[in-house]
Structure formats: C-alpha cells, structure tokens
Coordinates of C-alpha atoms in Angstrom, one line a residue:
X57 CA -10.7 61.8 5.7
X58 CA -10.0 58.8 8.0
X59 CA -7.3 56.2 8.1
X60 CA -6.9 52.8 9.7
X61 CA -4.0 52.3 12.1
X62 CA -2.8 49.4 14.4
X63 CA -2.4 50.2 18.1
X64 CA 0.5 48.1 19.4
X65 CA 2.0 47.2 22.8
X66 CA 4.6 49.9 23.5
X67 CA 8.0 49.4 25.1
X68 CA 7.4 47.4 28.3
X69 CA 11.0 46.9 29.3
X70 CA 12.6 43.5 29.7
X71 CA 9.2 41.8 30.0
X72 CA 8.2 39.2 27.4
X73 CA 5.0 37.3 27.2
X74 CA 3.1 39.5 29.7
X75 CA -0.5 38.5 30.4
X76 CA -3.5 40.7 29.6
X77 CA -5.7 40.8 32.7
X78 CA -8.3 43.3 31.6
X79 CA -9.7 44.7 28.3
X80 CA -11.5 48.1 28.6
X81 CA -12.8 48.4 25.1
X82 CA -14.5 46.4 22.4
X83 CA -15.2 46.6 18.6
X84 CA -17.4 49.6 17.8
X85 CA -16.3 51.7 20.9
X86 CA -15.1 55.2 20.4
X87 CA -11.9 55.9 22.2
X88 CA -10.0 59.0 23.1
X89 CA -6.2 59.6 22.9
X90 CA -4.5 58.3 26.1
X91 CA -7.7 56.3 27.0
X92 CA -6.7 53.0 28.6
X93 CA -7.2 50.0 26.3
X94 CA -5.8 47.0 28.2
X95 CA -4.1 46.2 31.5
X96 CA -1.0 44.0 31.7
X97 CA 0.3 42.2 34.7
X98 CA 3.9 41.3 35.6
X99 CA 5.2 39.8 38.9
X100 CA 5.1 43.1 40.7
X101 CA 3.2 45.7 38.7
X102 CA 0.1 46.1 36.6
X103 CA 0.4 48.5 33.7
X104 CA -2.3 50.1 31.6
X105 CA -1.7 50.6 27.9
X106 CA -3.4 53.7 26.5
X107 CA -4.4 54.5 23.0
X108 CA -2.0 56.6 21.0
X109 CA -4.8 58.1 18.9
X110 CA -8.5 58.8 19.0
X111 CA -11.0 57.0 16.9
X112 CA -13.4 54.0 16.6
X113 CA -12.3 50.4 17.3
X114 CA -12.7 48.4 14.2
X115 CA -11.3 45.1 15.3
X116 CA -9.8 43.6 18.6
X117 CA -6.7 41.5 18.1
X118 CA -6.3 40.3 21.7
X119 CA -8.3 38.6 24.5
X120 CA -8.0 38.5 28.3
X121 CA -5.4 35.9 29.2
X122 CA -3.3 36.4 26.0
X123 CA 0.4 36.9 26.5
X124 CA 1.9 39.8 24.6
X125 CA 5.2 41.5 24.1
X126 CA 6.4 44.8 22.7
X127 CA 5.0 45.4 19.2
X128 CA 2.0 43.0 19.5
X129 CA -1.1 44.5 17.8
X130 CA -3.9 45.2 20.4
X131 CA -6.6 46.5 18.0
X132 CA -7.3 48.2 14.7
X133 CA -8.5 51.8 15.0
X134 CA -10.2 54.0 12.4
X135 CA -9.0 57.5 13.1
X136 CA -10.1 60.8 11.5
X137 CA -7.2 62.9 10.3
X138 CA -8.5 65.9 12.3
X139 CA -8.2 63.9 15.5
X140 CA -4.5 63.7 15.0
X141 CA -2.3 60.7 15.2
X142 CA 0.6 60.6 17.6
X143 CA 3.5 61.5 15.3
X144 CA 6.0 63.0 17.6
X145 CA 9.2 61.0 18.0
X146 CA 9.3 58.7 21.0
X147 CA 12.4 58.1 23.1
X148 CA 14.3 55.0 22.2
X149 CA 14.7 52.4 24.9
X150 CA 18.2 51.9 26.4
X151 CA 18.4 48.8 28.6
X152 CA 20.6 49.1 31.6
X153 CA 21.3 45.9 33.6
X154 CA 17.7 44.7 33.7
X155 CA 16.2 48.2 33.9
X156 CA 14.6 49.8 30.9
X157 CA 14.9 53.5 30.8
X158 CA 14.2 55.8 27.9
X159 CA 17.4 57.4 26.7
X160 CA 16.7 61.0 25.9
X161 CA 19.0 63.9 24.9
X162 CA 18.1 66.9 27.0
X163 CA 17.2 69.8 24.8
X164 CA 16.6 73.3 26.2
X165 CA 13.1 74.5 25.4
X166 CA 11.3 77.8 25.6
X167 CA 9.9 76.6 28.9
X168 CA 13.4 76.4 30.4
X169 CA 14.7 79.7 29.1
X170 CA 12.0 82.1 30.4
X171 CA 13.2 84.7 33.0
X172 CA 12.8 83.2 36.5
X173 CA 10.5 85.0 38.9
X174 CA 11.0 83.7 42.4
X175 CA 8.0 82.2 44.2
X176 CA 7.0 82.0 47.8
X177 CA 10.0 79.7 48.3
X178 CA 13.0 79.3 46.1
X179 CA 15.3 76.3 46.2
X180 CA 18.5 75.4 44.4
X181 CA 17.1 71.8 44.4
X182 CA 13.5 70.8 45.0
X183 CA 12.7 67.1 45.5
X184 CA 9.1 66.0 44.8
X185 CA 8.3 63.0 47.0
X186 CA 9.9 61.9 50.3
X187 CA 10.1 58.1 49.8
X188 CA 13.4 56.3 50.1
X189 CA 14.6 57.7 46.8
X190 CA 13.3 61.2 47.4
X191 CA 14.7 61.7 50.9
X192 CA 18.0 60.1 49.9
X193 CA 18.3 62.6 46.9
X194 CA 17.4 65.5 49.2
X195 CA 19.9 64.5 51.9
X196 CA 22.7 63.8 49.4
X197 CA 22.1 67.1 47.7
X198 CA 22.2 68.9 51.0
X199 CA 25.4 67.1 52.0
X200 CA 26.9 68.4 48.7
X201 CA 26.2 72.0 49.7
X202 CA 22.9 72.6 48.0
X203 CA 19.9 74.4 49.5
X204 CA 17.1 71.9 49.3
X205 CA 13.3 71.9 49.6
X206 CA 11.6 68.5 50.0
X207 CA 7.9 68.2 49.1
X208 CA 5.8 65.4 50.6
X209 CA 2.0 65.1 50.4
X210 CA 1.7 63.0 53.6
X211 CA 2.3 64.2 57.1
X212 CA 5.4 62.1 57.6
X213 CA 8.5 61.4 55.5
X214 CA 9.3 58.0 54.1
X215 CA 6.8 57.6 51.4
X216 CA 4.9 54.3 50.7
X217 CA 7.9 52.1 51.8
X218 CA 8.2 53.4 55.3
X219 CA 4.6 54.2 56.0
X220 CA 2.4 51.6 54.1
X221 CA 4.9 49.3 52.4
X222 CA 8.2 47.7 53.0
X223 CA 8.7 48.5 56.7
X224 CA 5.2 47.7 58.2
X225 CA 4.9 44.6 56.1
X226 CA 8.2 43.3 57.4
X227 CA 7.2 44.0 61.0
X228 CA 4.0 42.0 60.5
X229 CA 6.0 39.2 58.7
X230 CA 8.2 39.0 61.8
X231 CA 5.1 38.4 63.9
X232 CA 3.9 35.7 61.4
X233 CA 7.4 34.1 61.5
X234 CA 7.3 33.8 65.3
X235 CA 3.8 32.3 65.3
X236 CA 4.6 29.7 62.6
X237 CA 7.9 28.7 64.1
X238 CA 6.2 28.1 67.5
X239 CA 3.7 25.9 65.7
X240 CA 6.4 23.9 63.8
X241 CA 8.8 23.4 66.7
X242 CA 6.2 21.0 68.1
X243 CA 7.6 18.5 65.7
X244 CA 10.9 18.7 67.5
X245 CA 9.5 18.1 71.0
X246 CA 8.6 21.6 72.2
X247 CA 4.9 22.5 72.4
X248 CA 3.5 26.0 73.1
X249 CA 0.0 26.9 73.8
X250 CA -2.1 28.4 71.0
X251 CA -1.1 32.1 70.7
X252 CA -3.6 34.7 71.8
X253 CA -3.8 37.4 69.1
X254 CA -4.2 41.0 70.4
X255 CA -4.7 42.7 67.0
X256 CA -4.6 46.2 68.6
X257 CA -1.3 45.5 70.3
X258 CA 0.2 44.2 67.1
X259 CA -1.0 47.2 65.2
X260 CA 0.4 49.5 67.9
X261 CA 3.8 47.8 67.7
X262 CA 3.9 48.2 64.0
X263 CA 2.9 51.8 64.2
X264 CA 5.7 52.5 66.8
X265 CA 8.3 51.2 64.3
X266 CA 7.0 53.5 61.6
X267 CA 7.0 56.4 64.0
X268 CA 10.6 55.8 65.0
X269 CA 11.8 55.6 61.5
X270 CA 9.8 58.6 60.1
X271 CA 10.7 60.6 63.2
X272 CA 14.3 59.9 62.5
X273 CA 14.0 61.1 59.0
X274 CA 12.4 64.3 60.2
X275 CA 15.3 64.9 62.5
X276 CA 17.9 64.2 59.7
X277 CA 16.1 66.7 57.5
X278 CA 16.3 69.3 60.2
X279 CA 20.0 68.6 60.8
X280 CA 20.8 69.0 57.1
X281 CA 18.6 72.2 56.9
X282 CA 16.4 70.6 54.3
X283 CA 13.1 72.5 54.3
X284 CA 10.1 70.2 54.2
X285 CA 6.8 71.4 52.7
X286 CA 3.7 69.3 53.1
X287 CA 1.1 69.3 50.4
X288 CA 0.1 68.0 47.0
X289 CA 2.4 69.3 44.3
X290 CA 2.0 69.9 40.5
X291 CA 4.4 71.5 38.1
X292 CA 3.4 74.9 36.8
X293 CA 6.4 75.6 34.6
X294 CA 10.0 74.3 34.0
X295 CA 11.1 76.2 37.1
X296 CA 8.2 76.2 39.4
X297 CA 5.9 73.9 41.4
X298 CA 2.6 74.8 43.0
X299 CA 1.9 73.1 46.3
X300 CA -1.6 72.9 47.8
X301 CA -0.8 73.1 51.5
X302 CA -3.0 73.4 54.6
X303 CA -2.3 77.2 54.6
X304 CA -3.2 77.5 50.9
X305 CA -1.2 77.3 47.6
X306 CA 2.5 78.0 47.7
X307 CA 4.6 78.5 44.6
X308 CA 8.1 77.0 44.9
X309 CA 10.6 78.0 42.2
X310 CA 13.8 76.0 41.7
X311 CA 17.0 75.8 39.8
X312 CA 16.9 72.0 39.6
X313 CA 14.2 69.5 40.4
X314 CA 14.2 65.8 41.2
X315 CA 10.9 64.0 40.6
X316 CA 10.5 61.1 43.1
X317 CA 6.7 60.9 43.0
X318 CA 6.5 57.1 43.0
X319 CA 3.6 54.8 42.1
X320 CA 0.0 54.0 43.2
X321 CA -2.0 50.8 43.6
X322 CA -3.5 49.5 40.3
X323 CA -7.1 48.6 40.1
X324 CA -9.1 46.3 37.9
X325 CA -12.1 48.2 36.5
X326 CA -15.6 47.1 37.4
X327 CA -15.3 45.9 41.0
X328 CA -17.2 47.6 43.9
X329 CA -14.3 49.4 45.5
X330 CA -16.6 51.5 47.6
X331 CA -17.2 48.5 49.8
X332 CA -14.6 48.6 52.7
X333 CA -14.3 44.8 52.6
X334 CA -12.3 45.2 49.3
X335 CA -8.8 46.3 50.4
X336 CA -5.4 47.0 48.8
X337 CA -2.0 46.5 50.4
X338 CA -2.4 49.7 52.5
X339 CA -5.7 48.4 53.9
X340 CA -4.2 45.1 54.6
X341 CA -1.3 46.7 56.5
X342 CA -3.8 48.7 58.6
X343 CA -4.7 45.4 60.2
X344 CA -8.3 46.3 61.0
X345 CA -9.3 42.7 61.7
X346 CA -8.5 39.0 60.9
X347 CA -11.0 37.9 58.3
X348 CA -12.2 34.2 58.5
X349 CA -11.9 33.8 54.7
X350 CA -9.6 36.1 52.7
X351 CA -9.1 36.0 48.9
X352 CA -6.0 37.6 47.4
X353 CA -6.1 38.7 43.8
X354 CA -2.6 38.4 42.5
X355 CA 0.0 35.8 43.2
X356 CA 2.9 38.2 43.1
X357 CA 5.2 39.3 45.8
X358 CA 2.9 41.8 47.5
X359 CA -0.1 39.5 47.6
X360 CA 1.9 36.5 48.9
X361 CA 3.6 38.5 51.6
X362 CA 0.2 39.6 52.9
X363 CA -1.0 36.0 52.6
X364 CA 1.9 35.0 54.9
X365 CA 0.8 37.5 57.5
X366 CA -2.9 36.7 57.6
X367 CA -2.4 33.0 57.4
X368 CA -0.3 33.1 60.5
X369 CA -2.9 35.3 62.3
X370 CA -5.6 32.7 61.5
X371 CA -7.3 33.6 58.2
X372 CA -8.2 30.9 55.7
X373 CA -6.3 32.1 52.6
X374 CA -7.1 31.6 48.9
X375 CA -4.9 33.1 46.1
X376 CA -6.0 33.6 42.5
X377 CA -3.3 34.2 39.8
X378 CA -3.8 34.6 36.1
X379 CA -0.4 33.2 35.2
X380 CA 0.7 29.5 35.4
X381 CA 2.9 30.0 38.5
X382 CA 3.1 32.2 41.6
X383 CA 5.7 35.1 41.5
X384 CA 5.9 35.0 37.7
X385 CA 9.2 36.9 37.7
X386 CA 11.1 34.1 39.4
X387 CA 12.2 30.8 38.0
X388 CA 9.8 27.9 38.6
X389 CA 12.3 25.9 40.6
X390 CA 12.7 28.8 43.0
X391 CA 8.9 29.1 43.5
X392 CA 8.2 25.4 43.9
X393 CA 9.3 25.0 47.6
X394 CA 7.1 28.0 48.5
X395 CA 4.1 26.7 46.5
X396 CA 4.5 23.2 48.1
X397 CA 4.6 24.7 51.6
X398 CA 1.6 27.1 51.3
X399 CA -0.5 24.6 49.4
X400 CA -0.7 22.6 52.6
X401 CA -1.6 25.7 54.7
X402 CA -3.9 27.7 52.4
X403 CA -7.4 26.9 51.6
X404 CA -6.8 27.2 47.8
X405 CA -4.4 28.4 45.1
X406 CA -6.0 29.0 41.7
X407 CA -3.6 29.3 38.8
X408 CA -4.5 30.3 35.2
X409 CA -7.6 31.8 36.8
X410 CA -9.1 35.2 37.0
X411 CA -11.9 36.9 38.9
X412 CA -14.7 38.1 36.7
X413 CA -17.1 39.5 39.2
X414 CA -17.3 40.6 42.9
X415 CA -20.8 41.1 44.4
X416 CA -21.1 43.0 47.6
X417 CA -23.7 41.1 49.7
X418 CA -24.6 41.6 53.4
X419 CA -23.1 38.2 54.3
X420 CA -19.9 38.8 52.4
X421 CA -18.2 39.3 49.0
X422 CA -19.4 36.8 46.4
X423 CA -16.6 36.2 43.9
X424 CA -17.0 34.6 40.5
X425 CA -14.0 33.0 38.8
X426 CA -13.1 32.0 35.3
X427 CA -10.2 29.8 34.1
X428 CA -8.6 26.4 34.2
X429 CA -8.8 26.0 38.0
X430 CA -11.9 28.1 38.5
X431 CA -14.1 27.0 41.4
X432 CA -17.8 27.7 41.8
X433 CA -18.6 31.2 43.1
X434 CA -17.2 31.7 46.6
X435 CA -18.1 33.9 49.6
X436 CA -15.3 35.8 51.3
X437 CA -15.1 38.1 54.3
X438 CA -12.5 40.3 52.6
X439 CA -10.8 40.5 49.2
X440 CA -7.3 41.9 48.9
X441 CA -6.4 43.5 45.5
X442 CA -2.7 42.9 44.9
X443 CA -2.5 43.2 41.1
X444 CA 0.5 45.6 41.0
X445 CA 1.3 49.3 40.9
X446 CA 1.2 52.0 38.3
X447 CA 3.6 55.0 38.0
X448 CA 2.4 58.5 39.1
X449 CA 3.8 60.2 36.0
X450 CA 0.4 61.6 35.0
X451 CA -0.4 62.9 38.5
X452 CA 2.1 65.8 38.8
X453 CA 1.3 67.9 35.6
X454 CA 4.8 67.1 34.3
X455 CA 3.8 68.4 30.9
X456 CA 3.6 71.9 32.2
X457 CA 7.4 71.7 32.8
X458 CA 8.0 70.2 29.4
X459 CA 8.8 66.8 30.8
X460 CA 8.0 63.8 28.6
X461 CA 5.6 61.2 30.2
X462 CA 5.4 58.1 28.1
X463 CA 2.3 55.9 27.2
X464 CA 2.6 53.9 30.4
X465 CA 2.9 56.9 32.7
X466 CA 6.7 56.6 33.2
X467 CA 9.1 59.5 32.8
X468 CA 12.0 58.6 30.5
X469 CA 15.5 59.4 31.9
X470 CA 19.1 58.9 30.8
X471 CA 21.8 57.2 32.8
X472 CA 22.3 60.3 34.9
X473 CA 18.6 60.3 35.8
X474 CA 18.0 63.4 33.7
X475 CA 14.7 63.9 31.9
X476 CA 14.4 65.6 28.5
X477 CA 14.5 68.9 30.5
X478 CA 18.2 69.6 31.4
X479 CA 17.3 70.9 34.9
X480 CA 14.8 68.2 35.9
X481 CA 15.7 64.7 37.0
X482 CA 13.5 61.7 37.9
X483 CA 14.1 58.6 40.0
X484 CA 12.4 55.6 41.5
X485 CA 9.1 53.9 40.5
X486 CA 8.2 56.8 38.2
X487 CA 11.1 56.1 35.8
X488 CA 10.6 52.4 35.2
X489 CA 10.7 48.9 36.5
X490 CA 11.7 47.3 38.7
X491 CA 9.7 49.3 41.3
X492 CA 12.0 48.7 44.2
X493 CA 13.1 51.0 47.0
X494 CA 16.7 50.0 46.9
X495 CA 16.8 50.9 43.2
X496 CA 15.3 54.4 43.9
X497 CA 17.9 55.0 46.7
X498 CA 20.8 54.6 44.3
X499 CA 19.1 56.6 41.6
X500 CA 18.5 59.4 44.0
X501 CA 22.2 59.7 44.8
X502 CA 23.1 59.8 41.1
X503 CA 20.6 62.6 40.5
X504 CA 21.8 64.7 43.4
X505 CA 25.5 64.2 42.5
X506 CA 25.0 65.3 38.9
X507 CA 23.2 68.4 40.1
X508 CA 26.1 69.2 42.3
X509 CA 28.5 68.9 39.4
X510 CA 29.8 65.4 39.8
X511 CA 29.9 62.8 37.0
X512 CA 27.7 60.1 38.3
X513 CA 25.8 57.3 36.4
X514 CA 23.3 54.7 37.3
X515 CA 24.9 51.5 35.8
X516 CA 24.3 48.6 38.1
X517 CA 24.9 45.1 36.6
X518 CA 21.9 43.8 38.5
X519 CA 19.2 44.8 40.9
X520 CA 18.2 42.0 43.3
X521 CA 14.5 41.1 44.0
X522 CA 13.2 39.5 47.2
X523 CA 9.9 38.0 48.1
X524 CA 9.7 38.0 51.9
X525 CA 7.4 35.0 52.0
X526 CA 7.9 31.8 54.0
X527 CA 10.2 30.5 52.6
X528 CA 11.8 33.7 51.2
X529 CA 12.7 33.8 47.5
X530 CA 15.5 36.0 46.2
X531 CA 17.2 36.3 42.8
X532 CA 19.6 38.6 40.9
X533 CA 21.1 38.8 37.5
X534 CA 20.1 36.4 34.8
X535 CA 17.3 33.9 35.5
X536 CA 17.0 30.6 33.7
X537 CA 13.7 31.8 32.2
X538 CA 15.4 34.8 30.7
X539 CA 18.4 32.9 29.5
X540 CA 16.2 30.4 27.6
X541 CA 14.0 33.1 26.1
X542 CA 17.0 35.1 24.9
X543 CA 19.1 32.1 23.8
X544 CA 21.9 32.9 26.2
X545 CA 24.3 29.9 26.9
X546 CA 24.8 29.1 30.5
X547 CA 25.7 26.4 33.0
X548 CA 24.2 25.8 36.4
X549 CA 25.3 24.8 39.8
X550 CA 22.6 24.0 42.4
X551 CA 22.9 22.9 46.0
X552 CA 19.8 21.5 47.8
X553 CA 19.4 22.6 51.4
X554 CA 18.5 19.1 52.3
X555 CA 22.3 18.6 52.4
X556 CA 22.9 21.6 54.6
X557 CA 23.6 20.9 58.2
X558 CA 22.4 24.4 59.2
X559 CA 19.1 24.1 57.3
X560 CA 18.4 20.7 58.8
X561 CA 19.1 22.0 62.3
X562 CA 16.5 24.7 62.0
X563 CA 14.0 22.3 60.4
X564 CA 13.8 24.0 57.0
X565 CA 15.6 21.8 54.5
X566 CA 13.2 22.6 51.6
X567 CA 15.5 25.4 50.3
X568 CA 17.9 25.6 47.4
X569 CA 20.7 27.8 46.2
X570 CA 21.7 28.0 42.5
X571 CA 24.1 29.9 40.4
X572 CA 24.2 30.5 36.7
X573 CA 27.5 30.9 35.0
X574 CA 29.1 31.7 31.6
X575 CA 30.3 28.4 30.1
X576 CA 33.4 30.0 28.7
X577 CA 34.6 32.5 31.3
X578 CA 33.0 30.7 34.3
X579 CA 31.9 34.1 35.6
X580 CA 28.6 34.3 37.5
X581 CA 25.6 35.4 35.4
X582 CA 22.8 35.1 38.0
X583 CA 21.7 33.4 41.2
X584 CA 18.6 32.4 43.0
X585 CA 18.0 31.3 46.6
X586 CA 14.8 29.9 48.1
X587 CA 14.7 29.3 51.9
X588 CA 14.7 31.0 55.2
X589 CA 16.6 34.4 55.1
X590 CA 17.2 34.2 51.4
X591 CA 16.8 38.0 51.2
X592 CA 19.8 38.4 53.5
X593 CA 21.9 35.8 51.6
X594 CA 21.4 37.2 48.0
X595 CA 23.7 40.2 48.7
X596 CA 26.9 38.1 48.4
X597 CA 25.7 37.0 44.9
X598 CA 25.1 40.6 43.9
X599 CA 28.6 41.6 45.0
X600 CA 30.1 38.6 43.2
X601 CA 28.4 39.7 39.9
X602 CA 29.4 43.3 40.3
X603 CA 33.1 42.3 41.0
X604 CA 33.2 39.8 38.1
X605 CA 33.8 36.7 40.3
X606 CA 34.0 33.3 38.7
X607 CA 33.1 30.0 40.2
X608 CA 36.6 29.3 41.4
X609 CA 36.6 32.6 43.3
X610 CA 33.4 31.8 45.1
X611 CA 34.4 28.2 45.8
X612 CA 37.8 29.2 47.2
X613 CA 36.2 31.8 49.5
X614 CA 36.1 30.3 53.0
X615 CA 32.5 30.6 54.4
X616 CA 31.8 30.0 58.1
X617 CA 30.3 26.5 58.9
X618 CA 27.6 25.6 59.6
X619 CA 25.7 28.5 58.0
X620 CA 23.2 29.0 55.3
X621 CA 25.6 31.4 53.6
X622 CA 27.9 28.5 52.7
X623 CA 25.2 27.1 50.4
X624 CA 26.3 29.8 47.9
X625 CA 29.9 28.4 48.1
X626 CA 28.5 24.8 47.7
X627 CA 26.5 25.8 44.6
X628 CA 29.7 27.2 43.0
X629 CA 31.5 24.0 43.9
X630 CA 28.7 22.0 42.3
X631 CA 29.3 24.0 39.1
X632 CA 33.0 23.4 39.2
X633 CA 32.7 19.7 40.2
X634 CA 34.7 20.2 43.4
X635 CA 31.9 19.6 45.9
X636 CA 32.6 17.1 48.7
X637 CA 29.4 17.5 50.6
X638 CA 27.5 15.8 47.8
X639 CA 28.5 13.5 44.9
X640 CA 29.9 15.9 42.3
X641 CA 28.0 16.0 39.0
X642 CA 31.3 16.0 37.1
X643 CA 35.0 16.3 37.6
X644 CA 37.1 19.3 36.7

C-alpha cells in the first residue's frame, strides 16, 4: 500500500523568502529518506533540505530561483507504507533574539543509563571541536574546576575562524585597505608609486599571525591542564567518543560532553570540483596566486570580503548573486554605498543571476550564466565558491549518543545549550544560525557553566553581524526589512556621513548610521552602520539595546568630536528632532 505526501520546507529559523539555488531531483526520481532535495541560500549560509521519507517524486512544486519559507511545499511524494514515513515528534522551534533553536526537554534514555566502562581516557568534560566556541567552553569548564579533554581534528587549535576564516581574512583585508588608501589619497595631493606585490611575503605574514594566536591557545590549554587530543572524532555511545588519531583509535569516555563541531563549506552539485582552479574560502585565503580574472559565486559576506582582497591585489573581479541585492541579510540602504563603490572597481556584478555550468578548459574555466543580468559565457582564471556553509551535525555520528540531529543537520538545544541528552550540550554553528564566532563564544560559556552547576542561559537580545568589506556594513537588532515583513511599527533616525567632519576628513563620506526605535517607548529596536570601521562602531548600539536605552539616552550621551562614533549620537538626535548639525526632520 502506498500513500501520497507533501514534502515541505522545514523550520529555517527567522529566514523568510529564501531563494532556491539548486534542485537535486525531478518528477519520476526515486528518493531515499534524508536525501537532499533542494538547496537554499541565505546571506551567509547555504542549507540543504532533505526528504523526510523515501518514495517516488510525483510532482515538483518549486523551481530554481523561487523564494520559499517554512511550510512551503517542495514536492509531492508517493511513498510505500513499508518504507516508513517520518512520524516521530519533532522539536518545536523557540526563537531567542534572532536565533532559532529547537527547544527540547532532555529525557534520560537507555543510552545514558548504561554502566560506564572507562576508556583509554576519561574526562569530566569532553569538548568536541577547538574553534572559538569549543576552546572557550573547554577553558571556562577548566576554570570552574572541571577536568577537561579537548578534541580537535586539525594540528592547531582555533578551528575555522583562527586558521582559515575570521583571522586570516582580516589580515589580508588590512593589506587591501592599505593598498586602496594609498591609491585614493592621490586625490588629496599625495601620490605613491604602484605597489609591488610579494605574494609569498604577504602569505608568510598572514601565517605568522595565525601561528601566534594558535600557539597562544596551545599555551593557555597547557596552563589550564586541558588535555588536547588530535584526531577525527565520532560518538560511539552517550558516554563515549572514538577518536581516530595518528597512533590509532582512542576511546574517550566522559561524564558530560560539549559538541562544538562547527560547519563546512557548502557546494552546488554538478561543478568540476576536482579542478584546482575552483576554490572555496579556504583556498582563497591560501593566497596561491593573484588570478587575472576571478569570478565569485555568492554575493554574501564571505564572497565580498574575498573580493575586496583580490581586487586590491590586482584581480579583475566579477560577482554573481541569485538574489536582487548583495548581502541579502542587510537592509538595501546599508548595502547601496558598498554596491556603488565596488561597481566602479569590479569588472561586473550580476544580480538575479546564477551559474548553470562550469567547464574546465586548458585556457581557463568557461562559465555559463542564466538570469536577468546573465552575460554570454565567460572565461575566468579562477572561480571562488562562496555560497555558504552547512552544519556538521551529520559528521559526528551523534545518533549513536542518542542526540537528535534535525533535517538541516543542526542539533537542537535549549537555552542552556543542552541537547535532548541531559549530559550532552552543543554550541556554535552546529546548533543554528547565525553562524558567527562571537555567538559560539557566549554559548560555550553557558554550556560550561551549566555543567559546573551554575544557572546560565543564552538569552541575548541581539547578535551583531559585520561584513568587513570596503566600506564595512554592520547591523544589529531589528532591520527595516524584518520590521516591514513582520508588521512591526517603528520610527527611524538616519545620519548621513556626508555631514560628518571626521568622515569628510578621511575622504569617506559615503557612509550612513541609522537607528530604529519603538514609536511609543522611544527605545532602540535596531541599528545599521555602513562606512569605514562600521564593525567597530556597532558595539555601542548592541550595548544600547541590551541596556534598554531610548533615543534621549543616546542623544544625551556626550561623544568625542570629531569621531565616527558620534554619528550614532547624531542618528538618535535625528530621531528625536534635536539635531543641530543638520536641519531636524521635525521638532520635539
């Protein structure tokens, strides 16, 4: 006996109207349970949606380029009864300040009540993954008196962020900033010779920064008596992990575990990834060469940061983005100054466009496009894939420990970072968006403190986002796009940097600072900043939101002059109608 079911988009957090960038099946195909059906793209992550049942596809209800939200029907499936539909209850979503986690009630299971036989190593707390969240959790647990083992598959601590992410990218972005500033100061009467690029020296400097930071972590682990085990780890039970090390497999048993296994680069199926000219963010940061023509797939934060670097080093940059704007998670008015600037520098920016084919030819990579702004097929020296990241929930055999992994590969947790297993916690990219190191750090502390008997909760009012492009874009709290979509009433105060003496003096008046506020309480709801050093400036807005500040509080706070930081003060004064540096929009 067979039955027809609709396969729908699962809980995808706060995201609404997310674009489909890839469809892996068609009508008539036979699919297995958990087989990927479609790939969605947000501003910083690509997510695969798997089938919740096995069967034959009767009808497709979506196409590439469609925008979908939770509950949208992807396809109609004919499934045999014997194949089994997914009927177990799913965790309900609890939204916490812009982060969607799956609220679960930890229930002891047979897996967690078996007698514990100690392995090769036993730990009170084992932490799986040594990225910013993982090493923070390990160090905090050690500081609270716990005996800790930290497992990391790579040779150095720090995870993706320190080794092939946040830190090396910012080092290269600094180089890019110096080069572009030297170019632009010519407009002010100072001319430098064209820079000579020593790619090996730049790479060496970047690697020295990584070595200094990761070496410092190694020393901190030693000082805290945190035992570091290098190898690839998978759960073997609710109280044990098997680690494949250089000396062979080691079984580590534990009283409590913290999963901090992070995420991996997403891939669009069908491209010739065995060609070394197709690179991801890790390959881009390796800085092997400076290609003459570089195409970047994905106009999100990661792709545009790498574009900034390679543009400064001399590459001709093209960016292709499926959505109708760059950095889809930010408001359009925040992105506009960046788009305007880079449109003059880059070879091309293709919006509402996708890549349908990449051919590996001896003379280069021949790329075929489709969409509103699609050009004729183009030949590039390298193609950078920057379409997001996916959680590593399915890579660690969490099911052997009884830990729930949802359809998207995330591990649901409660506000104390506890999974459905009472002795196992999870933090960072693997528990849900946003995939940001500073979120993981705070989650790591919460998990460690709860294991140590404290009452700690992860309840931020906002988590800031920053694109370290040129100019930088930073935002926190409610965006205008979200407010309009959710029907939330708000007022806005915006201050253009063209009226900032500091911005004019550094030749970068294209920026803007804006605040959103509650019309009744006048409290801050959100803020966005675009301009040089926006990433440094957004922290004051985060603090204002966490402390419940209103526009009067911000406007009466004396900021140093002339600075870019006072633009936040001026934006609040614009909202209150008390601004004197511009004509006030209204009087209060």
